[in-house]
PDB file of C-alpha atoms and ligand atoms in Angstrom:
ATOM      1  CA  MET A   1     -27.540 -98.929   6.149  1.00 50.00           C
ATOM      2  CA  MET A   2     -30.012 -97.181   3.857  1.00 52.00           C
ATOM      3  CA  ALA A   3     -32.834 -97.468   6.346  1.00 56.00           C
ATOM      4  CA  LYS A   4     -30.859 -95.192   8.671  1.00 69.00           C
ATOM      5  CA  GLN A   5     -31.810 -92.331   6.393  1.00 91.00           C
ATOM      6  CA  TRP A   6     -35.053 -92.252   8.289  1.00 95.00           C
ATOM      7  CA  ALA A   7     -34.128 -90.162  11.328  1.00 95.00           C
ATOM      8  CA  ARG A   8     -37.607 -90.972  12.633  1.00 96.00           C
ATOM      9  CA  PRO A   9     -39.930 -93.680  11.327  1.00 97.00           C
ATOM     10  CA  ALA A  10     -42.640 -92.443   8.947  1.00 97.00           C
ATOM     11  CA  THR A  11     -45.310 -93.711  11.358  1.00 97.00           C
ATOM     12  CA  ASP A  12     -43.990 -91.263  13.886  1.00 97.00           C
ATOM     13  CA  ALA A  13     -42.985 -88.338  11.651  1.00 97.00           C
ATOM     14  CA  LEU A  14     -46.333 -88.217   9.814  1.00 98.00           C
ATOM     15  CA  ARG A  15     -48.774 -88.644  12.712  1.00 96.00           C
ATOM     16  CA  ALA A  16     -51.541 -86.063  12.441  1.00 95.00           C
ATOM     17  CA  ASP A  17     -51.761 -85.366  16.168  1.00 91.00           C
ATOM     18  CA  GLY A  18     -51.790 -81.651  16.906  1.00 91.00           C
ATOM     19  CA  LEU A  19     -50.748 -80.727  13.383  1.00 94.00           C
ATOM     20  CA  ARG A  20     -52.069 -77.555  11.741  1.00 96.00           C
ATOM     21  CA  ILE A  21     -52.291 -78.232   8.041  1.00 95.00           C
ATOM     22  CA  ALA A  22     -52.306 -74.491   7.314  1.00 93.00           C
ATOM     23  CA  ASP A  23     -48.724 -74.517   8.649  1.00 94.00           C
ATOM     24  CA  LEU A  24     -47.669 -77.678   6.825  1.00 97.00           C
ATOM     25  CA  ASP A  25     -44.602 -77.443   4.586  1.00 97.00           C
ATOM     26  CA  THR A  26     -45.852 -79.493   1.661  1.00 98.00           C
ATOM     27  CA  SER A  27     -42.342 -79.635   0.198  1.00 98.00           C
ATOM     28  CA  GLY A  28     -40.969 -81.194   3.375  1.00 98.00           C
ATOM     29  CA  THR A  29     -39.800 -84.779   3.806  1.00 98.00           C
ATOM     30  CA  PRO A  30     -40.579 -85.410   7.506  1.00 97.00           C
ATOM     31  CA  GLY A  31     -38.322 -87.960   9.137  1.00 97.00           C
ATOM     32  CA  PHE A  32     -36.229 -88.556   6.025  1.00 97.00           C
ATOM     33  CA  LYS A  33     -32.714 -87.137   5.848  1.00 95.00           C
ATOM     34  CA  GLY A  34     -31.736 -88.263   2.354  1.00 95.00           C
ATOM     35  CA  ASP A  35     -32.259 -86.534  -0.992  1.00 95.00           C
ATOM     36  CA  LYS A  36     -34.280 -87.658  -4.009  1.00 97.00           C
ATOM     37  CA  LYS A  37     -31.590 -90.056  -5.236  1.00 96.00           C
ATOM     38  CA  ALA A  38     -31.249 -91.692  -1.828  1.00 96.00           C
ATOM     39  CA  GLY A  39     -35.035 -91.817  -1.523  1.00 96.00           C
ATOM     40  CA  ARG A  40     -35.398 -93.564  -4.844  1.00 96.00           C
ATOM     41  CA  GLU A  41     -32.711 -96.103  -4.030  1.00 96.00           C
ATOM     42  CA  LEU A  42     -34.301 -96.861  -0.705  1.00 96.00           C
ATOM     43  CA  LEU A  43     -37.733 -97.113  -2.324  1.00 96.00           C
ATOM     44  CA  ALA A  44     -36.478 -99.841  -4.666  1.00 96.00           C
ATOM     45  CA  GLU A  45     -35.292-101.832  -1.655  1.00 96.00           C
ATOM     46  CA  ARG A  46     -38.373-101.248   0.456  1.00 97.00           C
ATOM     47  CA  THR A  47     -40.733-102.073  -2.408  1.00 97.00           C
ATOM     48  CA  GLN A  48     -39.348-105.591  -2.327  1.00 97.00           C
ATOM     49  CA  VAL A  49     -39.972-105.828   1.408  1.00 97.00           C
ATOM     50  CA  LEU A  50     -43.545-104.604   0.910  1.00 97.00           C
ATOM     51  CA  SER A  51     -44.129-107.058  -1.890  1.00 97.00           C
ATOM     52  CA  ASP A  52     -42.911-110.009   0.223  1.00 97.00           C
ATOM     53  CA  LEU A  53     -45.092-108.992   3.167  1.00 98.00           C
ATOM     54  CA  GLN A  54     -48.128-108.589   0.956  1.00 97.00           C
ATOM     55  CA  GLU A  55     -47.563-112.043  -0.498  1.00 97.00           C
ATOM     56  CA  LYS A  56     -47.537-113.418   3.043  1.00 98.00           C
ATOM     57  CA  LEU A  57     -50.804-111.629   3.815  1.00 98.00           C
ATOM     58  CA  TYR A  58     -52.342-113.095   0.675  1.00 98.00           C
ATOM     59  CA  ALA A  59     -51.021-116.598   1.469  1.00 97.00           C
ATOM     60  CA  ASN A  60     -52.521-116.405   4.947  1.00 97.00           C
ATOM     61  CA  GLY A  61     -55.816-115.191   3.533  1.00 97.00           C
ATOM     62  CA  ARG A  62     -55.883-118.239   1.271  1.00 95.00           C
ATOM     63  CA  SER A  63     -55.419-120.352   4.386  1.00 94.00           C
ATOM     64  CA  GLY A  64     -58.368-118.774   6.155  1.00 95.00           C
ATOM     65  CA  ASP A  65     -56.826-115.807   7.969  1.00 96.00           C
ATOM     66  CA  GLY A  66     -59.505-113.100   7.914  1.00 97.00           C
ATOM     67  CA  ARG A  67     -57.196-110.149   8.474  1.00 98.00           C
ATOM     68  CA  SER A  68     -56.638-107.428   5.901  1.00 98.00           C
ATOM     69  CA  VAL A  69     -55.008-104.025   5.473  1.00 98.00           C
ATOM     70  CA  LEU A  70     -56.863-101.029   4.060  1.00 98.00           C
ATOM     71  CA  LEU A  71     -55.044 -97.998   2.698  1.00 98.00           C
ATOM     72  CA  VAL A  72     -57.333 -94.958   2.632  1.00 98.00           C
ATOM     73  CA  LEU A  73     -56.073 -92.165   0.388  1.00 98.00           C
ATOM     74  CA  GLN A  74     -57.491 -88.673   0.625  1.00 98.00           C
ATOM     75  CA  GLY A  75     -56.222 -85.530  -1.022  1.00 97.00           C
ATOM     76  CA  MET A  76     -57.268 -82.728  -3.319  1.00 93.00           C
ATOM     77  CA  ASP A  77     -56.979 -83.094  -7.077  1.00 90.00           C
ATOM     78  CA  THR A  78     -53.356 -83.551  -8.201  1.00 94.00           C
ATOM     79  CA  ALA A  79     -52.204 -84.518  -4.688  1.00 96.00           C
ATOM     80  CA  GLY A  80     -50.896 -87.753  -6.190  1.00 96.00           C
ATOM     81  CA  LYS A  81     -53.370 -90.405  -5.070  1.00 97.00           C
ATOM     82  CA  GLY A  82     -53.267 -92.011  -8.503  1.00 96.00           C
ATOM     83  CA  GLY A  83     -49.467 -92.114  -8.429  1.00 96.00           C
ATOM     84  CA  ILE A  84     -49.538 -93.994  -5.125  1.00 97.00           C
ATOM     85  CA  VAL A  85     -51.971 -96.522  -6.549  1.00 96.00           C
ATOM     86  CA  ARG A  86     -49.900 -96.979  -9.705  1.00 95.00           C
ATOM     87  CA  HIS A  87     -46.431 -97.048  -8.209  1.00 94.00           C
ATOM     88  CA  VAL A  88     -46.791 -98.346  -4.652  1.00 93.00           C
ATOM     89  CA  ILE A  89     -49.762-100.639  -5.002  1.00 94.00           C
ATOM     90  CA  GLY A  90     -48.718-101.448  -8.566  1.00 92.00           C
ATOM     91  CA  SER A  91     -45.556-103.030  -7.199  1.00 94.00           C
ATOM     92  CA  VAL A  92     -47.369-105.819  -5.367  1.00 96.00           C
ATOM     93  CA  ASP A  93     -49.188-108.903  -6.655  1.00 95.00           C
ATOM     94  CA  PRO A  94     -52.473-107.652  -8.187  1.00 95.00           C
ATOM     95  CA  GLN A  95     -54.439-110.733  -7.107  1.00 96.00           C
ATOM     96  CA  GLY A  96     -53.933-109.622  -3.523  1.00 96.00           C
ATOM     97  CA  VAL A  97     -55.202-106.086  -4.080  1.00 97.00           C
ATOM     98  CA  ASP A  98     -58.803-104.863  -3.704  1.00 96.00           C
ATOM     99  CA  HIS A  99     -58.870-101.413  -5.265  1.00 97.00           C
ATOM    100  CA  ALA A 100     -61.814 -99.027  -5.171  1.00 98.00           C
ATOM    101  CA  ALA A 101     -62.176 -95.401  -6.259  1.00 98.00           C
ATOM    102  CA  PHE A 102     -65.046 -93.266  -5.027  1.00 98.00           C
ATOM    103  CA  GLY A 103     -66.335 -90.478  -7.227  1.00 97.00           C
ATOM    104  CA  VAL A 104     -69.588 -88.545  -7.205  1.00 97.00           C
ATOM    105  CA  PRO A 105     -72.202 -90.997  -5.907  1.00 98.00           C
ATOM    106  CA  THR A 106     -74.372 -92.635  -8.553  1.00 98.00           C
ATOM    107  CA  PRO A 107     -78.172 -92.204  -8.307  1.00 98.00           C
ATOM    108  CA  GLU A 108     -78.359 -95.653  -6.736  1.00 98.00           C
ATOM    109  CA  GLU A 109     -75.639 -94.831  -4.207  1.00 98.00           C
ATOM    110  CA  LYS A 110     -77.428 -91.585  -3.351  1.00 97.00           C
ATOM    111  CA  ARG A 111     -80.485 -93.547  -2.306  1.00 98.00           C
ATOM    112  CA  HIS A 112     -78.453 -95.343   0.363  1.00 98.00           C
ATOM    113  CA  HIS A 113     -76.588 -94.366   3.498  1.00 98.00           C
ATOM    114  CA  TYR A 114     -73.153 -92.955   2.586  1.00 98.00           C
ATOM    115  CA  LEU A 115     -71.376 -95.980   4.081  1.00 98.00           C
ATOM    116  CA  TRP A 116     -73.318 -98.406   1.881  1.00 98.00           C
ATOM    117  CA  ARG A 117     -70.978 -98.162  -1.100  1.00 98.00           C
ATOM    118  CA  ILE A 118     -67.977 -98.236   1.234  1.00 98.00           C
ATOM    119  CA  ARG A 119     -69.038-101.467   2.946  1.00 98.00           C
ATOM    120  CA  LYS A 120     -69.426-103.156  -0.431  1.00 98.00           C
ATOM    121  CA  GLN A 121     -65.771-102.499  -1.259  1.00 98.00           C
ATOM    122  CA  LEU A 122     -64.089-103.505   1.990  1.00 98.00           C
ATOM    123  CA  PRO A 123     -61.086-105.813   1.509  1.00 98.00           C
ATOM    124  CA  ARG A 124     -61.608-109.512   2.022  1.00 97.00           C
ATOM    125  CA  GLY A 125     -59.328-111.510   4.337  1.00 97.00           C
ATOM    126  CA  GLY A 126     -55.765-111.577   3.019  1.00 98.00           C
ATOM    127  CA  GLN A 127     -56.282-108.597   0.739  1.00 98.00           C
ATOM    128  CA  LEU A 128     -54.577-105.240   0.645  1.00 98.00           C
ATOM    129  CA  GLY A 129     -57.464-102.831   0.089  1.00 98.00           C
ATOM    130  CA  VAL A 130     -56.944 -99.403  -1.416  1.00 98.00           C
ATOM    131  CA  PHE A 131     -59.500 -96.618  -1.332  1.00 98.00           C
ATOM    132  CA  ASP A 132     -58.832 -93.761  -3.755  1.00 98.00           C
ATOM    133  CA  ARG A 133     -61.077 -91.296  -1.911  1.00 98.00           C
ATOM    134  CA  SER A 134     -63.445 -92.780   0.635  1.00 98.00           C
ATOM    135  CA  HIS A 135     -66.212 -92.189   3.170  1.00 98.00           C
ATOM    136  CA  TYR A 136     -64.254 -89.073   4.134  1.00 98.00           C
ATOM    137  CA  GLU A 137     -65.596 -87.301   1.038  1.00 98.00           C
ATOM    138  CA  ASP A 138     -68.842 -87.233   2.990  1.00 98.00           C
ATOM    139  CA  VAL A 139     -67.289 -84.813   5.478  1.00 98.00           C
ATOM    140  CA  LEU A 140     -65.059 -83.012   2.931  1.00 98.00           C
ATOM    141  CA  VAL A 141     -66.613 -82.144  -0.451  1.00 98.00           C
ATOM    142  CA  VAL A 142     -70.038 -82.528   1.126  1.00 98.00           C
ATOM    143  CA  ARG A 143     -69.203 -80.034   3.864  1.00 98.00           C
ATOM    144  CA  VAL A 144     -67.361 -77.587   1.614  1.00 98.00           C
ATOM    145  CA  HIS A 145     -70.187 -77.444  -0.935  1.00 97.00           C
ATOM    146  CA  ASN A 146     -73.083 -77.705   1.503  1.00 96.00           C
ATOM    147  CA  LEU A 147     -74.362 -80.780  -0.299  1.00 97.00           C
ATOM    148  CA  VAL A 148     -76.267 -81.647   2.845  1.00 97.00           C
ATOM    149  CA  PRO A 149     -76.935 -79.420   5.873  1.00 97.00           C
ATOM    150  CA  PRO A 150     -74.555 -79.395   8.887  1.00 97.00           C
ATOM    151  CA  LYS A 151     -76.996 -81.350  11.004  1.00 98.00           C
ATOM    152  CA  VAL A 152     -76.530 -84.221   8.554  1.00 98.00           C
ATOM    153  CA  TRP A 153     -72.747 -84.169   8.181  1.00 98.00           C
ATOM    154  CA  GLU A 154     -71.923 -83.189  11.761  1.00 98.00           C
ATOM    155  CA  PRO A 155     -72.764 -86.610  13.303  1.00 98.00           C
ATOM    156  CA  ARG A 156     -70.737 -88.362  10.611  1.00 98.00           C
ATOM    157  CA  TYR A 157     -67.397 -87.893  12.381  1.00 98.00           C
ATOM    158  CA  ASP A 158     -68.524 -90.000  15.334  1.00 98.00           C
ATOM    159  CA  GLU A 159     -70.268 -92.417  13.041  1.00 98.00           C
ATOM    160  CA  ILE A 160     -67.089 -92.895  10.984  1.00 98.00           C
ATOM    161  CA  ASN A 161     -65.068 -93.503  14.146  1.00 98.00           C
ATOM    162  CA  ALA A 162     -67.526 -96.174  15.237  1.00 98.00           C
ATOM    163  CA  PHE A 163     -67.523 -97.722  11.745  1.00 98.00           C
ATOM    164  CA  GLU A 164     -63.732 -97.886  11.691  1.00 98.00           C
ATOM    165  CA  ARG A 165     -63.677 -99.333  15.215  1.00 98.00           C
ATOM    166  CA  GLU A 166     -65.864-102.132  13.882  1.00 98.00           C
ATOM    167  CA  LEU A 167     -63.489-102.724  10.959  1.00 98.00           C
ATOM    168  CA  VAL A 168     -60.464-102.860  13.233  1.00 98.00           C
ATOM    169  CA  ASP A 169     -62.247-105.295  15.562  1.00 98.00           C
ATOM    170  CA  GLU A 170     -62.975-107.504  12.581  1.00 97.00           C
ATOM    171  CA  GLY A 171     -59.267-107.637  11.710  1.00 98.00           C
ATOM    172  CA  THR A 172     -58.684-104.791   9.261  1.00 98.00           C
ATOM    173  CA  THR A 173     -55.690-102.532   9.850  1.00 98.00           C
ATOM    174  CA  LEU A 174     -56.450 -99.068   8.530  1.00 98.00           C
ATOM    175  CA  VAL A 175     -53.697 -96.892   7.103  1.00 98.00           C
ATOM    176  CA  LYS A 176     -55.234 -93.461   6.508  1.00 98.00           C
ATOM    177  CA  VAL A 177     -53.149 -91.042   4.503  1.00 98.00           C
ATOM    178  CA  ALA A 178     -54.106 -87.438   3.750  1.00 98.00           C
ATOM    179  CA  MET A 179     -51.937 -85.991   0.970  1.00 98.00           C
ATOM    180  CA  PHE A 180     -51.256 -82.287   0.606  1.00 98.00           C
ATOM    181  CA  VAL A 181     -49.582 -80.262  -2.126  1.00 97.00           C
ATOM    182  CA  SER A 182     -49.235 -76.483  -2.076  1.00 96.00           C
ATOM    183  CA  LEU A 183     -51.571 -74.321  -4.121  1.00 95.00           C
ATOM    184  CA  ASP A 184     -48.593 -73.450  -6.358  1.00 96.00           C
ATOM    185  CA  GLU A 185     -47.644 -77.064  -6.864  1.00 96.00           C
ATOM    186  CA  GLN A 186     -51.260 -77.843  -7.739  1.00 96.00           C
ATOM    187  CA  LYS A 187     -51.201 -75.091 -10.364  1.00 96.00           C
ATOM    188  CA  ARG A 188     -47.995 -76.515 -11.808  1.00 96.00           C
ATOM    189  CA  ARG A 189     -49.525 -80.008 -12.003  1.00 96.00           C
ATOM    190  CA  LEU A 190     -52.752 -78.737 -13.560  1.00 96.00           C
ATOM    191  CA  ARG A 191     -50.727 -76.727 -16.099  1.00 96.00           C
ATOM    192  CA  GLU A 192     -48.835 -79.870 -17.011  1.00 95.00           C
ATOM    193  CA  ARG A 193     -52.150 -81.599 -17.673  1.00 95.00           C
ATOM    194  CA  LEU A 194     -52.981 -78.839 -20.143  1.00 96.00           C
ATOM    195  CA  GLU A 195     -49.583 -78.796 -21.812  1.00 96.00           C
ATOM    196  CA  ARG A 196     -49.139 -82.499 -22.439  1.00 95.00           C
ATOM    197  CA  SER A 197     -51.474 -84.488 -24.619  1.00 95.00           C
ATOM    198  CA  ASP A 198     -50.720 -87.622 -22.601  1.00 95.00           C
ATOM    199  CA  LYS A 199     -52.126 -85.821 -19.543  1.00 94.00           C
ATOM    200  CA  TYR A 200     -55.298 -84.294 -20.983  1.00 95.00           C
ATOM    201  CA  TRP A 201     -57.284 -87.289 -19.801  1.00 94.00           C
ATOM    202  CA  LYS A 202     -56.498 -86.373 -16.206  1.00 93.00           C
ATOM    203  CA  PHE A 203     -57.726 -82.804 -16.570  1.00 94.00           C
ATOM    204  CA  ASN A 204     -61.121 -81.783 -15.305  1.00 93.00           C
ATOM    205  CA  PRO A 205     -62.176 -78.128 -15.834  1.00 94.00           C
ATOM    206  CA  ASN A 206     -63.899 -78.335 -12.480  1.00 93.00           C
ATOM    207  CA  ASP A 207     -60.481 -78.637 -10.796  1.00 93.00           C
ATOM    208  CA  ILE A 208     -59.816 -74.969 -11.590  1.00 95.00           C
ATOM    209  CA  GLU A 209     -63.041 -73.847  -9.934  1.00 94.00           C
ATOM    210  CA  GLU A 210     -62.257 -75.984  -6.908  1.00 94.00           C
ATOM    211  CA  ARG A 211     -59.092 -73.947  -6.297  1.00 95.00           C
ATOM    212  CA  ALA A 212     -61.266 -71.110  -5.012  1.00 95.00           C
ATOM    213  CA  TYR A 213     -62.421 -73.445  -2.247  1.00 96.00           C
ATOM    214  CA  TRP A 214     -58.899 -74.213  -1.062  1.00 95.00           C
ATOM    215  CA  PRO A 215     -59.302 -72.470   2.351  1.00 95.00           C
ATOM    216  CA  ALA A 216     -62.635 -74.202   2.914  1.00 97.00           C
ATOM    217  CA  TYR A 217     -61.044 -77.556   2.095  1.00 97.00           C
ATOM    218  CA  GLN A 218     -58.156 -76.843   4.447  1.00 97.00           C
ATOM    219  CA  GLU A 219     -60.646 -76.160   7.206  1.00 97.00           C
ATOM    220  CA  ALA A 220     -62.630 -79.310   6.400  1.00 98.00           C
ATOM    221  CA  TYR A 221     -59.448 -81.403   6.337  1.00 98.00           C
ATOM    222  CA  GLN A 222     -58.315 -79.904   9.634  1.00 98.00           C
ATOM    223  CA  VAL A 223     -61.573 -80.818  11.364  1.00 98.00           C
ATOM    224  CA  MET A 224     -61.507 -84.273   9.776  1.00 98.00           C
ATOM    225  CA  LEU A 225     -58.021 -84.903  11.187  1.00 98.00           C
ATOM    226  CA  GLU A 226     -58.967 -83.618  14.614  1.00 98.00           C
ATOM    227  CA  ARG A 227     -62.180 -85.607  14.883  1.00 98.00           C
ATOM    228  CA  THR A 228     -61.254 -88.867  13.175  1.00 98.00           C
ATOM    229  CA  SER A 229     -57.595 -89.484  13.968  1.00 98.00           C
ATOM    230  CA  THR A 230     -58.110 -92.134  16.615  1.00 97.00           C
ATOM    231  CA  GLU A 231     -55.931 -94.594  18.462  1.00 97.00           C
ATOM    232  CA  HIS A 232     -57.440 -97.475  16.458  1.00 97.00           C
ATOM    233  CA  ALA A 233     -57.245 -95.667  13.101  1.00 98.00           C
ATOM    234  CA  PRO A 234     -54.826 -92.727  13.125  1.00 98.00           C
ATOM    235  CA  TRP A 235     -54.380 -90.319  10.249  1.00 98.00           C
ATOM    236  CA  TYR A 236     -51.026 -89.699   8.640  1.00 98.00           C
ATOM    237  CA  VAL A 237     -50.447 -86.317   7.022  1.00 98.00           C
ATOM    238  CA  LEU A 238     -48.270 -86.578   3.957  1.00 98.00           C
ATOM    239  CA  PRO A 239     -46.549 -83.550   2.388  1.00 98.00           C
ATOM    240  CA  ALA A 240     -46.818 -84.485  -1.272  1.00 98.00           C
ATOM    241  CA  ASP A 241     -44.963 -81.928  -3.385  1.00 97.00           C
ATOM    242  CA  HIS A 242     -42.182 -84.485  -3.812  1.00 97.00           C
ATOM    243  CA  LYS A 243     -43.556 -87.625  -5.420  1.00 97.00           C
ATOM    244  CA  TRP A 244     -40.504 -89.705  -4.542  1.00 97.00           C
ATOM    245  CA  TYR A 245     -41.069 -88.893  -0.876  1.00 98.00           C
ATOM    246  CA  SER A 246     -44.830 -89.636  -0.966  1.00 98.00           C
ATOM    247  CA  ARG A 247     -44.198 -93.024  -2.490  1.00 97.00           C
ATOM    248  CA  LEU A 248     -41.439 -93.905  -0.081  1.00 97.00           C
ATOM    249  CA  ALA A 249     -43.460 -92.751   2.932  1.00 98.00           C
ATOM    250  CA  VAL A 250     -46.597 -94.704   1.967  1.00 98.00           C
ATOM    251  CA  THR A 251     -44.447 -97.777   1.325  1.00 98.00           C
ATOM    252  CA  GLU A 252     -43.050 -97.445   4.853  1.00 98.00           C
ATOM    253  CA  LEU A 253     -46.519 -96.991   6.383  1.00 98.00           C
ATOM    254  CA  LEU A 254     -47.764-100.131   4.658  1.00 98.00           C
ATOM    255  CA  ILE A 255     -44.683-102.117   5.676  1.00 98.00           C
ATOM    256  CA  ASP A 256     -45.270-101.066   9.272  1.00 98.00           C
ATOM    257  CA  ALA A 257     -48.940-102.113   9.146  1.00 98.00           C
ATOM    258  CA  LEU A 258     -48.065-105.497   7.646  1.00 98.00           C
ATOM    259  CA  GLU A 259     -45.189-106.122  10.056  1.00 98.00           C
ATOM    260  CA  ARG A 260     -47.499-105.504  12.980  1.00 98.00           C
ATOM    261  CA  LEU A 261     -49.583-108.475  11.809  1.00 98.00           C
ATOM    262  CA  LYS A 262     -46.567-110.708  12.517  1.00 98.00           C
ATOM    263  CA  LEU A 263     -47.273-112.901   9.554  1.00 96.00           C
ATOM    264  CA  ASP A 264     -45.594-116.246   8.965  1.00 95.00           C
ATOM    265  CA  TRP A 265     -45.919-118.443   5.923  1.00 96.00           C
ATOM    266  CA  PRO A 266     -48.953-120.659   6.476  1.00 95.00           C
ATOM    267  CA  PRO A 267     -48.012-124.226   7.397  1.00 93.00           C
ATOM    268  CA  ALA A 268     -48.665-127.043   4.909  1.00 94.00           C
ATOM    269  CA  GLN A 269     -52.165-128.525   5.129  1.00 91.00           C
ATOM    270  CA  PHE A 270     -50.766-131.871   3.931  1.00 95.00           C
ATOM    271  CA  ASP A 271     -48.024-134.332   4.830  1.00 97.00           C
ATOM    272  CA  VAL A 272     -45.004-132.893   3.017  1.00 97.00           C
ATOM    273  CA  THR A 273     -42.929-136.090   3.195  1.00 97.00           C
ATOM    274  CA  GLU A 274     -45.788-138.164   1.885  1.00 96.00           C
ATOM    275  CA  GLN A 275     -46.435-135.739  -0.975  1.00 97.00           C
ATOM    276  CA  LEU A 276     -42.749-135.740  -1.918  1.00 97.00           C
ATOM    277  CA  ARG A 277     -42.772-139.525  -1.967  1.00 97.00           C
ATOM    278  CA  LEU A 278     -45.878-139.571  -4.170  1.00 97.00           C
ATOM    279  CA  LEU A 279     -44.369-136.990  -6.510  1.00 97.00           C
ATOM    280  CA  GLU A 280     -41.241-139.057  -7.063  1.00 97.00           C
ATOM    281  CA  ARG A 281     -43.413-142.006  -8.081  1.00 95.00           C
ATOM    282  CA  ALA A 282     -45.740-140.031 -10.313  1.00 91.00           C
TER     283      ALA A 282
HETATM  284  P1  ADP B 301     -60.826 -88.144  -9.874  1.00 68.20           P
HETATM  285  O1  ADP B 301     -61.189 -86.716 -10.112  1.00 68.20           O
HETATM  286  O2  ADP B 301     -60.244 -88.396  -8.508  1.00 68.20           O
HETATM  287  O3  ADP B 301     -60.042 -88.751 -10.977  1.00 68.20           O
HETATM  288  P2  ADP B 301     -63.652 -88.758 -10.263  1.00 68.20           P
HETATM  289  O4  ADP B 301     -63.744 -87.606 -11.195  1.00 68.20           O
HETATM  290  O5  ADP B 301     -64.271 -90.055 -10.663  1.00 68.20           O
HETATM  291  O6  ADP B 301     -62.164 -89.036  -9.830  1.00 68.20           O
HETATM  292  O7  ADP B 301     -64.349 -88.389  -8.902  1.00 68.20           O
HETATM  293  C1  ADP B 301     -63.824 -87.521  -8.006  1.00 68.20           C
HETATM  294  C2  ADP B 301     -64.858 -86.480  -7.620  1.00 68.20           C
HETATM  295  O8  ADP B 301     -65.924 -87.096  -6.921  1.00 68.20           O
HETATM  296  C3  ADP B 301     -64.244 -85.454  -6.698  1.00 68.20           C
HETATM  297  O9  ADP B 301     -64.537 -84.172  -7.146  1.00 68.20           O
HETATM  298  C4  ADP B 301     -64.919 -85.750  -5.371  1.00 68.20           C
HETATM  299  O10 ADP B 301     -65.028 -84.625  -4.556  1.00 68.20           O
HETATM  300  C5  ADP B 301     -66.255 -86.284  -5.811  1.00 68.20           C
HETATM  301  N1  ADP B 301     -66.870 -87.101  -4.771  1.00 68.20           N
HETATM  302  C6  ADP B 301     -66.391 -88.209  -4.191  1.00 68.20           C
HETATM  303  N2  ADP B 301     -67.209 -88.647  -3.222  1.00 68.20           N
HETATM  304  C7  ADP B 301     -68.244 -87.794  -3.175  1.00 68.20           C
HETATM  305  C8  ADP B 301     -69.406 -87.703  -2.367  1.00 68.20           C
HETATM  306  N3  ADP B 301     -69.658 -88.597  -1.426  1.00 68.20           N
HETATM  307  N4  ADP B 301     -70.257 -86.692  -2.634  1.00 68.20           N
HETATM  308  C9  ADP B 301     -69.997 -85.802  -3.596  1.00 68.20           C
HETATM  309  N5  ADP B 301     -68.922 -85.810  -4.369  1.00 68.20           N
HETATM  310  C10 ADP B 301     -68.040 -86.798  -4.176  1.00 68.20           C
END
């Protein structure tokens, strides 16, 4: 059985609890024993499982089930957030996906509380939501660059926990994934963006300057994990040097979240026998 190549489930192997990200081996494949070829083969199989589960979630949403799943992706530039959106989320039915990316706040967003723009993009019942960056930027980039003073960002950890508690109580399962590549791997990926014309569009000169802040980001990520990995919304720490592993691992995390909803196909809201009889006559 292919699935046996997970010595430990991803939900277990990637839990943030007690982890020091400074010590993280970003080229590791926690819990997975197989190589790239095995990983890719398994991913093809598991993608189908994910797609079927997501269709069930969507079908239930159409029948009034208010529950949803929200994937929150955080990671420095080049960590591979876009690849997860394209390859993992791209493999499910797009009508069931609510995708949102959060960049530098617009002037209008700046006039509001930092959760204002987040609340507007929460997934509706039956949807698989995906946040490419999130409210966590407000304790990451904001902290690293002193965009607001500590007395403003410090209370945000507790506030975010309370906000997420509310989401969970309303029926949203959060899957929070923090992706990490090594500084060397980031350099390699940035170089590729400068060497290939089909990658120029992904390059931002600012990404080079941000490399100087790597230790500050590591610190900010560490505190984020310690303060906001909760029982109701745990963080998963994903070593992301190997794209095949990142994609497989996120697929497994989403499958787990969806399976925990114990979804069935919604029952018919009509008399099936009667409708069949009418169809034959039509
Ligand atoms: P990407 O670089 O991921 O393709 P964008 O360039 O649109 O996407 O936006 C990402 C940038 O927005 C990142 O540098 C990120 O740190 C910044 N950003 C996101 N949220 C905030 C925030 N709340 N405050 C300041 N900067 C933010």
